[in-house]
Amino acid sequence: MSNYHVKNLEEYYQVYRKSIRNPELFWEEIAEEHFVWKKRWDTVLSYDFSKPEVKWFEGAKLNITENCIDRHLRVRGDKTAILFEPNDKIEEAQHITYTELHRKVCKMANVLKEQGVKKGDRVCIYLPMIPELAISVLACARIGAVHSVVFAGFSSSALATRINDCEAKMVLTSDGSFRGAKTIDLKGIVDEALESCASVNTVLVVKRTNTDVTMKEGRDAWLAPLLENAFDNCAAEVMDAEDPLFILYTSGSTGNPKGMLHTTAGYMVYTAHTFKNVFNYKEQDVYWCTADIGWITGHSYIVYGPLANGATTVMFEGVPSYPDFGRFWEIVEKHKVSQFYTAPTAIRALAKENLEFVDRYDLSSIKVLGTVGEPINEEAWHWYNDNVGKKKSPIVDTWWQTETGGIMISPIPYVTPTKPTYATLPLPGIQLALMDEQGEEIKGNQVDGRLCVKFPWPSMARTIWGNHQRYKETYFSAFEGKYFTGDGALRDEVGYYRITGRVDDVIIVSGHNLGTAPIEDAINEHPAVAESAIVGFPHDIKGSALYGYVILKETGEGRNHENLRKEINQIITEHIGPIAKLDKIQFTIGLPKTRSGKIMRRILRKIAHNDLNNLGDVSTLLNPEVVQNIIDNRLVVAMK
Ligand code: PRX
């Protein structure tokens, strides 16, 4: 792969302008130069946002795994592709070379085939951060099966919802997972989920923790013996450019999670290109993204983007706090990590600890730092810049979404002057617009509005699995002819973007998108709960945390509130997972509602923020009297 890095800001603007003047030509040149195709495309782009329909590189034939693995075998077969760092320090790191990765992926692909998985079938992957996770993802792509990775912190019912939505035929899991000092019984969670999943006929199990598990006759099998007997070469399935590559679920503000569908060629081109440019990637680098492959960041920037560039990508099984808060920095020193990409929530948690945990290690190998997933506050940005980057490594604050597939707004390191809390400038090919509430585009600088994208880019999600109408309504209906991100943003005097946060009912807790509706639905299942409403409030580590207002039924009144709080969080843990637990639960006599019965979350949000001056006119509410009562009984939240 030839190097494509812009060298200075002027060059960035030149490239950007070119990408806007003729997007087809811009992407075509990149696709031609950097990838292997079995057949060239007939049309670079066709699209119609009113349907919405978007197709990139139509007519092309390829397999993404040939781009991520096979083509590297000759030039860098002995180079480490995946560098696995286990949860426990005492276990040795594994260096999986490109040649070994090829063998492992082929074997796994053959196992999937033997078990009856065919092109287009959905395979659910519910695995911890162990090499088998990346290998399974690639094995699906090898044979054209559609992977649906579910983060292994989700509960059995969240897993079941995701399996049923895409009617997965197979689940790949492990006996258990190691998370710091804890061992989690993953197979037990899968068993529980599968009680309500009719589509699954095979479960393949990786042995990781040696936890006792029950294997269901005729359905479950250990993976290791199957792999051992599998042939170690597997021809890559010939895929059309727009064939589905994977489904990944993300929370919406209402209803079930949305299965975002990504397709093959555009996703590959965009993730590979952005990986190289945003991280200033060079051949000898060791790149580490601390995300889980269960999220889009892991798909695009642990697996596909880095491997398409022939990079060494680190996979870490553990957590930043185990065995102590120096674990990240120890790994950086040990493997001489060049790019380190993490979430603001992790930075904030580490910044609370003694600096000694950072200073103990040699971090001089780092040349680019990255953040993703939520707005980074100024204090955390400076801590990261001063103590990890030693003021010499640029921080790329990358804004993007599960739906966008790849990074959309980010500084180019060593090119774009950074500005704390700003994601800065759109990457080439990305045409942004800020919109006002009347649907007009806001031109000029020093303005804020709703963030939209005006023109297709190669890695955008093509639909919501099984519900194209919802895709259209969620993303293409608010502003005609534009993709609406759901985020608010401001543009400063030089055109830099700063993401101000969600403008819908999605709350980002520790970098995880949580919709309020599914959490409220879970709470309302508690027999003592009549109604509930969730809002976010600022939290110094999680960014945002959840504040729940709960109305009890008569049967619940008089019950011990602490016990009720525990039970409510338990229900949430069972339905969604521990990430969705509420930090604060206020029991209340009512919720402020409009005359049409809609809960006024804006008021609840302000009360949870302790911002009582601008509640607005409450007199038009159906029940204005509850507002004062909620204020009087509000729970004090610790804020910075
Ligand atoms: O609100 C934005 C926030 O995370 C949302 C997307 O979440 P998800 O689909 O889970 O993908 C996260 C990883 C790409 C966005 O709508 N977000 C993401 N990155 C940033 C951000 N907010 C501010 N700054 C960022 N850099």
mmCIF file of C-alpha atoms in Angstrom, residues 345-640:
data_model
loop_
_atom_site.group_PDB
_atom_site.id
_atom_site.type_symbol
_atom_site.label_atom_id
_atom_site.label_comp_id
_atom_site.label_asym_id
_atom_site.label_seq_id
_atom_site.Cartn_x
_atom_site.Cartn_y
_atom_site.Cartn_z
ATOM 1 C CA THR A 345 -14.694 7.531 30.175
ATOM 2 C CA ALA A 346 -11.535 5.428 30.539
ATOM 3 C CA ILE A 347 -9.389 8.566 30.539
ATOM 4 C CA ARG A 348 -11.497 10.139 33.281
ATOM 5 C CA ALA A 349 -11.359 7.005 35.402
ATOM 6 C CA LEU A 350 -7.578 6.782 35.066
ATOM 7 C CA ALA A 351 -7.094 10.494 35.684
ATOM 8 C CA LYS A 352 -8.632 10.049 39.139
ATOM 9 C CA GLU A 353 -5.856 7.710 40.172
ATOM 10 C CA ASN A 354 -2.360 8.497 41.319
ATOM 11 C CA LEU A 355 -0.150 9.802 38.495
ATOM 12 C CA GLU A 356 2.449 7.356 39.609
ATOM 13 C CA PHE A 357 0.513 4.651 37.722
ATOM 14 C CA VAL A 358 1.335 6.497 34.482
ATOM 15 C CA ASP A 359 4.765 7.809 35.333
ATOM 16 C CA ARG A 360 6.076 4.357 36.156
ATOM 17 C CA TYR A 361 6.067 3.411 32.463
ATOM 18 C CA ASP A 362 7.939 4.477 29.372
ATOM 19 C CA LEU A 363 5.318 5.816 26.980
ATOM 20 C CA SER A 364 7.763 7.299 24.492
ATOM 21 C CA SER A 365 6.628 4.925 21.718
ATOM 22 C CA ILE A 366 3.281 6.730 21.471
ATOM 23 C CA LYS A 367 2.932 9.063 18.497
ATOM 24 C CA VAL A 368 -0.825 9.482 18.182
ATOM 25 C CA LEU A 369 -3.527 9.426 20.867
ATOM 26 C CA GLY A 370 -7.190 9.014 20.048
ATOM 27 C CA THR A 371 -10.559 9.314 21.729
ATOM 28 C CA VAL A 372 -14.003 8.211 20.639
ATOM 29 C CA GLY A 373 -17.540 7.590 21.761
ATOM 30 C CA GLU A 374 -18.577 10.710 23.636
ATOM 31 C CA PRO A 375 -17.552 14.303 24.088
ATOM 32 C CA ILE A 376 -14.257 14.643 25.922
ATOM 33 C CA ASN A 377 -14.230 17.338 28.585
ATOM 34 C CA GLU A 378 -11.408 19.822 28.720
ATOM 35 C CA GLU A 379 -9.915 18.513 31.950
ATOM 36 C CA ALA A 380 -9.686 14.944 30.670
ATOM 37 C CA TRP A 381 -8.247 16.177 27.361
ATOM 38 C CA HIS A 382 -5.438 18.022 29.179
ATOM 39 C CA TRP A 383 -4.726 15.130 31.485
ATOM 40 C CA TYR A 384 -4.398 12.825 28.464
ATOM 41 C CA ASN A 385 -2.289 15.339 26.548
ATOM 42 C CA ASP A 386 0.038 16.163 29.442
ATOM 43 C CA ASN A 387 0.527 12.801 31.103
ATOM 44 C CA VAL A 388 0.118 10.232 28.366
ATOM 45 C CA GLY A 389 1.129 12.177 25.268
ATOM 46 C CA LYS A 390 3.664 14.311 27.192
ATOM 47 C CA LYS A 391 2.417 17.217 25.071
ATOM 48 C CA LYS A 392 4.098 15.774 21.996
ATOM 49 C CA SER A 393 1.494 13.357 20.615
ATOM 50 C CA PRO A 394 -1.490 14.896 18.898
ATOM 51 C CA ILE A 395 -4.895 13.817 20.191
ATOM 52 C CA VAL A 396 -7.371 12.820 17.522
ATOM 53 C CA ASP A 397 -10.862 13.381 18.919
ATOM 54 C CA THR A 398 -12.779 11.247 16.444
ATOM 55 C CA TRP A 399 -16.499 11.712 15.969
ATOM 56 C CA TRP A 400 -18.541 8.995 14.313
ATOM 57 C CA GLN A 401 -21.300 6.454 14.925
ATOM 58 C CA THR A 402 -22.271 2.809 14.502
ATOM 59 C CA GLU A 403 -24.318 4.052 11.561
ATOM 60 C CA THR A 404 -21.457 5.886 9.871
ATOM 61 C CA GLY A 405 -19.182 2.819 9.925
ATOM 62 C CA GLY A 406 -16.040 4.919 10.106
ATOM 63 C CA ILE A 407 -14.587 8.143 11.493
ATOM 64 C CA MET A 408 -16.258 11.263 10.031
ATOM 65 C CA ILE A 409 -14.783 14.240 11.879
ATOM 66 C CA SER A 410 -11.263 14.212 13.260
ATOM 67 C CA PRO A 411 -8.019 16.094 13.259
ATOM 68 C CA ILE A 412 -5.347 14.674 10.973
ATOM 69 C CA PRO A 413 -2.421 14.169 13.355
ATOM 70 C CA TYR A 414 0.551 16.477 12.822
ATOM 71 C CA VAL A 415 -1.574 18.436 10.336
ATOM 72 C CA THR A 416 -4.714 19.825 11.968
ATOM 73 C CA PRO A 417 -3.985 22.001 15.012
ATOM 74 C CA THR A 418 -5.977 20.393 17.814
ATOM 75 C CA LYS A 419 -8.347 22.228 20.116
ATOM 76 C CA PRO A 420 -9.562 20.577 23.323
ATOM 77 C CA THR A 421 -13.168 19.269 23.083
ATOM 78 C CA TYR A 422 -13.279 19.824 19.314
ATOM 79 C CA ALA A 423 -13.369 16.955 16.821
ATOM 80 C CA THR A 424 -12.251 19.703 14.399
ATOM 81 C CA LEU A 425 -12.690 19.105 10.645
ATOM 82 C CA PRO A 426 -14.601 16.684 8.444
ATOM 83 C CA LEU A 427 -12.485 14.026 6.779
ATOM 84 C CA PRO A 428 -12.225 14.146 2.990
ATOM 85 C CA GLY A 429 -15.466 13.058 1.375
ATOM 86 C CA ILE A 430 -17.615 14.058 4.340
ATOM 87 C CA GLN A 431 -20.005 16.920 3.620
ATOM 88 C CA LEU A 432 -21.547 18.218 6.826
ATOM 89 C CA ALA A 433 -24.423 20.595 7.439
ATOM 90 C CA LEU A 434 -25.792 22.219 10.570
ATOM 91 C CA MET A 435 -29.557 22.576 10.455
ATOM 92 C CA ASP A 436 -31.970 24.717 12.399
ATOM 93 C CA GLU A 437 -35.257 23.458 13.777
ATOM 94 C CA GLN A 438 -37.154 24.827 10.793
ATOM 95 C CA GLY A 439 -35.132 22.597 8.519
ATOM 96 C CA GLU A 440 -32.908 25.305 7.059
ATOM 97 C CA GLU A 441 -29.187 24.866 6.728
ATOM 98 C CA ILE A 442 -27.224 27.261 8.929
ATOM 99 C CA LYS A 443 -24.375 28.675 6.905
ATOM 100 C CA GLY A 444 -21.293 30.462 8.132
ATOM 101 C CA ASN A 445 -19.194 30.001 11.230
ATOM 102 C CA GLN A 446 -19.778 30.514 14.941
ATOM 103 C CA VAL A 447 -23.138 28.800 14.734
ATOM 104 C CA ASP A 448 -24.731 25.716 16.223
ATOM 105 C CA GLY A 449 -27.406 23.331 15.084
ATOM 106 C CA ARG A 450 -28.295 19.752 14.329
ATOM 107 C CA LEU A 451 -25.571 17.811 12.643
ATOM 108 C CA CYS A 452 -26.379 16.273 9.260
ATOM 109 C CA VAL A 453 -24.433 14.790 6.377
ATOM 110 C CA LYS A 454 -25.396 16.004 2.924
ATOM 111 C CA PHE A 455 -23.777 13.466 0.664
ATOM 112 C CA PRO A 456 -23.228 9.693 0.850
ATOM 113 C CA TRP A 457 -19.939 8.246 2.032
ATOM 114 C CA PRO A 458 -18.804 4.675 1.375
ATOM 115 C CA SER A 459 -19.209 3.166 4.862
ATOM 116 C CA MET A 460 -22.667 4.407 5.750
ATOM 117 C CA ALA A 461 -25.107 1.790 7.038
ATOM 118 C CA ARG A 462 -27.454 0.819 4.215
ATOM 119 C CA THR A 463 -30.529 -0.072 6.243
ATOM 120 C CA ILE A 464 -31.838 -1.333 9.564
ATOM 121 C CA TRP A 465 -32.077 -5.091 9.327
ATOM 122 C CA GLY A 466 -35.685 -6.021 8.573
ATOM 123 C CA ASN A 467 -37.010 -2.490 8.912
ATOM 124 C CA HIS A 468 -36.100 -0.154 6.101
ATOM 125 C CA GLN A 469 -38.975 2.150 6.994
ATOM 126 C CA ARG A 470 -37.467 2.757 10.416
ATOM 127 C CA TYR A 471 -34.116 3.497 8.793
ATOM 128 C CA LYS A 472 -35.773 6.092 6.612
ATOM 129 C CA GLU A 473 -37.721 7.654 9.475
ATOM 130 C CA THR A 474 -34.823 7.752 11.918
ATOM 131 C CA TYR A 475 -32.121 9.113 9.659
ATOM 132 C CA PHE A 476 -33.614 10.623 6.516
ATOM 133 C CA SER A 477 -36.906 12.197 7.516
ATOM 134 C CA ALA A 478 -35.990 14.991 9.912
ATOM 135 C CA PHE A 479 -34.209 16.961 7.173
ATOM 136 C CA GLU A 480 -35.058 16.304 3.562
ATOM 137 C CA GLY A 481 -32.240 14.931 1.475
ATOM 138 C CA LYS A 482 -29.865 14.657 4.421
ATOM 139 C CA TYR A 483 -28.670 12.023 6.859
ATOM 140 C CA PHE A 484 -29.471 13.233 10.379
ATOM 141 C CA THR A 485 -27.005 12.097 13.024
ATOM 142 C CA GLY A 486 -29.095 12.746 16.137
ATOM 143 C CA ASP A 487 -26.296 14.942 17.497
ATOM 144 C CA GLY A 488 -26.063 18.658 18.049
ATOM 145 C CA ALA A 489 -22.852 20.449 17.108
ATOM 146 C CA LEU A 490 -21.335 23.877 16.889
ATOM 147 C CA ARG A 491 -18.966 25.258 14.295
ATOM 148 C CA ASP A 492 -16.422 27.764 15.559
ATOM 149 C CA GLU A 493 -14.833 30.731 13.830
ATOM 150 C CA VAL A 494 -12.407 28.612 11.790
ATOM 151 C CA GLY A 495 -14.929 25.919 10.885
ATOM 152 C CA TYR A 496 -14.001 23.417 13.594
ATOM 153 C CA TYR A 497 -16.810 21.207 14.855
ATOM 154 C CA ARG A 498 -17.558 20.481 18.452
ATOM 155 C CA ILE A 499 -20.155 17.830 19.209
ATOM 156 C CA THR A 500 -22.443 19.075 21.933
ATOM 157 C CA GLY A 501 -24.294 15.795 22.497
ATOM 158 C CA ARG A 502 -27.424 13.926 21.527
ATOM 159 C CA VAL A 503 -30.539 15.886 20.727
ATOM 160 C CA ASP A 504 -32.797 12.837 21.083
ATOM 161 C CA ASP A 505 -33.559 10.465 23.940
ATOM 162 C CA VAL A 506 -30.347 8.536 23.613
ATOM 163 C CA ILE A 507 -28.008 8.929 26.592
ATOM 164 C CA ILE A 508 -24.332 8.074 26.324
ATOM 165 C CA VAL A 509 -23.084 6.408 29.489
ATOM 166 C CA SER A 510 -19.405 5.525 29.579
ATOM 167 C CA GLY A 511 -19.413 5.741 25.800
ATOM 168 C CA HIS A 512 -22.334 3.324 25.414
ATOM 169 C CA ASN A 513 -25.495 4.444 23.676
ATOM 170 C CA LEU A 514 -28.554 3.790 25.773
ATOM 171 C CA GLY A 515 -32.084 4.552 24.698
ATOM 172 C CA THR A 516 -34.377 5.693 27.496
ATOM 173 C CA ALA A 517 -37.425 3.741 26.318
ATOM 174 C CA PRO A 518 -36.086 0.197 26.728
ATOM 175 C CA ILE A 519 -34.814 1.025 30.216
ATOM 176 C CA GLU A 520 -38.157 2.513 31.184
ATOM 177 C CA ASP A 521 -39.900 -0.561 29.789
ATOM 178 C CA ALA A 522 -37.692 -2.763 31.949
ATOM 179 C CA ILE A 523 -38.346 -0.722 35.102
ATOM 180 C CA ASN A 524 -42.072 -0.716 34.471
ATOM 181 C CA GLU A 525 -42.049 -4.491 34.685
ATOM 182 C CA HIS A 526 -41.367 -4.242 38.398
ATOM 183 C CA PRO A 527 -44.690 -5.085 40.078
ATOM 184 C CA ALA A 528 -44.507 -2.025 42.339
ATOM 185 C CA VAL A 529 -43.770 0.464 39.550
ATOM 186 C CA ALA A 530 -46.524 2.420 37.836
ATOM 187 C CA GLU A 531 -44.481 4.631 35.524
ATOM 188 C CA SER A 532 -40.956 5.881 35.036
ATOM 189 C CA ALA A 533 -38.820 8.347 33.106
ATOM 190 C CA ILE A 534 -35.074 8.325 32.629
ATOM 191 C CA VAL A 535 -32.809 11.273 31.932
ATOM 192 C CA GLY A 536 -29.056 11.747 31.894
ATOM 193 C CA PHE A 537 -27.028 13.889 34.270
ATOM 194 C CA PRO A 538 -23.343 14.818 34.178
ATOM 195 C CA HIS A 539 -21.045 12.325 35.839
ATOM 196 C CA ASP A 540 -17.361 12.893 36.327
ATOM 197 C CA ILE A 541 -16.246 9.463 35.098
ATOM 198 C CA LYS A 542 -19.066 8.106 32.968
ATOM 199 C CA GLY A 543 -19.655 11.418 31.186
ATOM 200 C CA SER A 544 -23.370 10.951 31.711
ATOM 201 C CA ALA A 545 -25.131 8.745 34.224
ATOM 202 C CA LEU A 546 -28.790 7.791 34.467
ATOM 203 C CA TYR A 547 -31.315 9.421 36.754
ATOM 204 C CA GLY A 548 -34.668 7.682 37.030
ATOM 205 C CA TYR A 549 -37.948 9.198 38.202
ATOM 206 C CA VAL A 550 -40.268 6.434 39.322
ATOM 207 C CA ILE A 551 -43.920 6.521 40.291
ATOM 208 C CA LEU A 552 -44.895 3.648 42.555
ATOM 209 C CA LYS A 553 -48.176 1.807 42.525
ATOM 210 C CA GLU A 554 -50.137 1.729 45.740
ATOM 211 C CA THR A 555 -48.692 -1.682 46.480
ATOM 212 C CA GLY A 556 -45.209 -0.203 46.363
ATOM 213 C CA GLU A 557 -45.841 2.687 48.668
ATOM 214 C CA GLY A 558 -44.481 2.192 52.111
ATOM 215 C CA ARG A 559 -41.887 -0.285 50.873
ATOM 216 C CA ASN A 560 -38.261 0.261 51.749
ATOM 217 C CA HIS A 561 -36.867 2.567 49.046
ATOM 218 C CA GLU A 562 -33.349 1.205 49.156
ATOM 219 C CA ASN A 563 -34.592 -2.317 48.493
ATOM 220 C CA LEU A 564 -36.780 -1.092 45.678
ATOM 221 C CA ARG A 565 -33.813 0.691 44.106
ATOM 222 C CA LYS A 566 -31.803 -2.521 44.197
ATOM 223 C CA GLU A 567 -34.658 -4.500 42.668
ATOM 224 C CA ILE A 568 -35.133 -1.957 39.901
ATOM 225 C CA ASN A 569 -31.451 -2.069 39.012
ATOM 226 C CA GLN A 570 -31.582 -5.835 39.107
ATOM 227 C CA ILE A 571 -34.405 -5.850 36.546
ATOM 228 C CA ILE A 572 -32.437 -3.476 34.333
ATOM 229 C CA THR A 573 -29.372 -5.705 34.603
ATOM 230 C CA GLU A 574 -31.451 -8.708 33.546
ATOM 231 C CA HIS A 575 -33.129 -6.954 30.642
ATOM 232 C CA ILE A 576 -30.267 -4.918 29.266
ATOM 233 C CA GLY A 577 -27.076 -5.381 31.233
ATOM 234 C CA PRO A 578 -25.251 -3.688 34.109
ATOM 235 C CA ILE A 579 -24.200 -0.765 31.889
ATOM 236 C CA ALA A 580 -27.781 0.521 31.990
ATOM 237 C CA LYS A 581 -28.136 0.609 35.801
ATOM 238 C CA LEU A 582 -29.432 3.860 37.268
ATOM 239 C CA ASP A 583 -27.158 5.929 39.481
ATOM 240 C CA LYS A 584 -30.052 7.811 41.047
ATOM 241 C CA ILE A 585 -33.643 6.754 41.540
ATOM 242 C CA GLN A 586 -36.121 9.306 42.813
ATOM 243 C CA PHE A 587 -39.555 8.072 43.793
ATOM 244 C CA THR A 588 -42.114 10.644 42.852
ATOM 245 C CA ILE A 589 -45.835 11.268 42.965
ATOM 246 C CA GLY A 590 -46.038 12.237 39.302
ATOM 247 C CA LEU A 591 -44.202 13.128 36.115
ATOM 248 C CA PRO A 592 -44.656 16.457 34.345
ATOM 249 C CA LYS A 593 -46.730 15.925 31.219
ATOM 250 C CA THR A 594 -48.008 17.960 28.336
ATOM 251 C CA ARG A 595 -51.714 18.087 27.763
ATOM 252 C CA SER A 596 -51.310 15.389 25.163
ATOM 253 C CA GLY A 597 -49.736 13.159 27.804
ATOM 254 C CA LYS A 598 -46.101 13.366 26.679
ATOM 255 C CA ILE A 599 -43.552 13.339 29.492
ATOM 256 C CA MET A 600 -41.630 16.629 29.585
ATOM 257 C CA ARG A 601 -38.146 15.217 29.819
ATOM 258 C CA ARG A 602 -36.606 18.628 29.352
ATOM 259 C CA ILE A 603 -37.897 19.637 32.799
ATOM 260 C CA LEU A 604 -36.780 16.377 34.372
ATOM 261 C CA ARG A 605 -33.361 16.765 32.782
ATOM 262 C CA LYS A 606 -32.958 20.254 34.215
ATOM 263 C CA ILE A 607 -33.947 19.105 37.681
ATOM 264 C CA ALA A 608 -31.474 16.227 37.497
ATOM 265 C CA HIS A 609 -28.828 18.739 36.397
ATOM 266 C CA ASN A 610 -29.808 20.904 39.376
ATOM 267 C CA ASP A 611 -30.416 23.688 36.884
ATOM 268 C CA LEU A 612 -33.571 25.172 38.342
ATOM 269 C CA ASN A 613 -33.461 28.649 36.887
ATOM 270 C CA ASN A 614 -34.580 27.885 33.364
ATOM 271 C CA LEU A 615 -37.370 25.416 33.764
ATOM 272 C CA GLY A 616 -39.482 27.462 31.374
ATOM 273 C CA ASP A 617 -43.189 27.993 31.624
ATOM 274 C CA VAL A 618 -44.649 25.030 33.472
ATOM 275 C CA SER A 619 -48.138 26.451 33.701
ATOM 276 C CA THR A 620 -49.207 24.884 30.417
ATOM 277 C CA LEU A 621 -48.546 21.419 31.747
ATOM 278 C CA LEU A 622 -51.289 18.967 32.519
ATOM 279 C CA ASN A 623 -50.041 18.723 36.104
ATOM 280 C CA PRO A 624 -47.857 21.744 36.952
ATOM 281 C CA GLU A 625 -48.048 20.988 40.668
ATOM 282 C CA VAL A 626 -45.773 17.940 40.412
ATOM 283 C CA VAL A 627 -42.824 20.037 39.308
ATOM 284 C CA GLN A 628 -42.281 21.676 42.699
ATOM 285 C CA ASN A 629 -42.745 18.352 44.400
ATOM 286 C CA ILE A 630 -40.069 16.772 42.205
ATOM 287 C CA ILE A 631 -37.721 19.694 42.876
ATOM 288 C CA ASP A 632 -38.236 19.452 46.628
ATOM 289 C CA ASN A 633 -37.460 15.755 46.655
ATOM 290 C CA ARG A 634 -34.634 15.736 44.140
ATOM 291 C CA LEU A 635 -31.567 13.706 44.872
ATOM 292 C CA VAL A 636 -28.351 15.600 45.083
ATOM 293 C CA VAL A 637 -25.958 14.598 42.368
ATOM 294 C CA ALA A 638 -22.232 15.025 42.642
ATOM 295 C CA MET A 639 -21.069 17.183 39.769
ATOM 296 C CA LYS A 640 -17.932 18.891 38.697
#
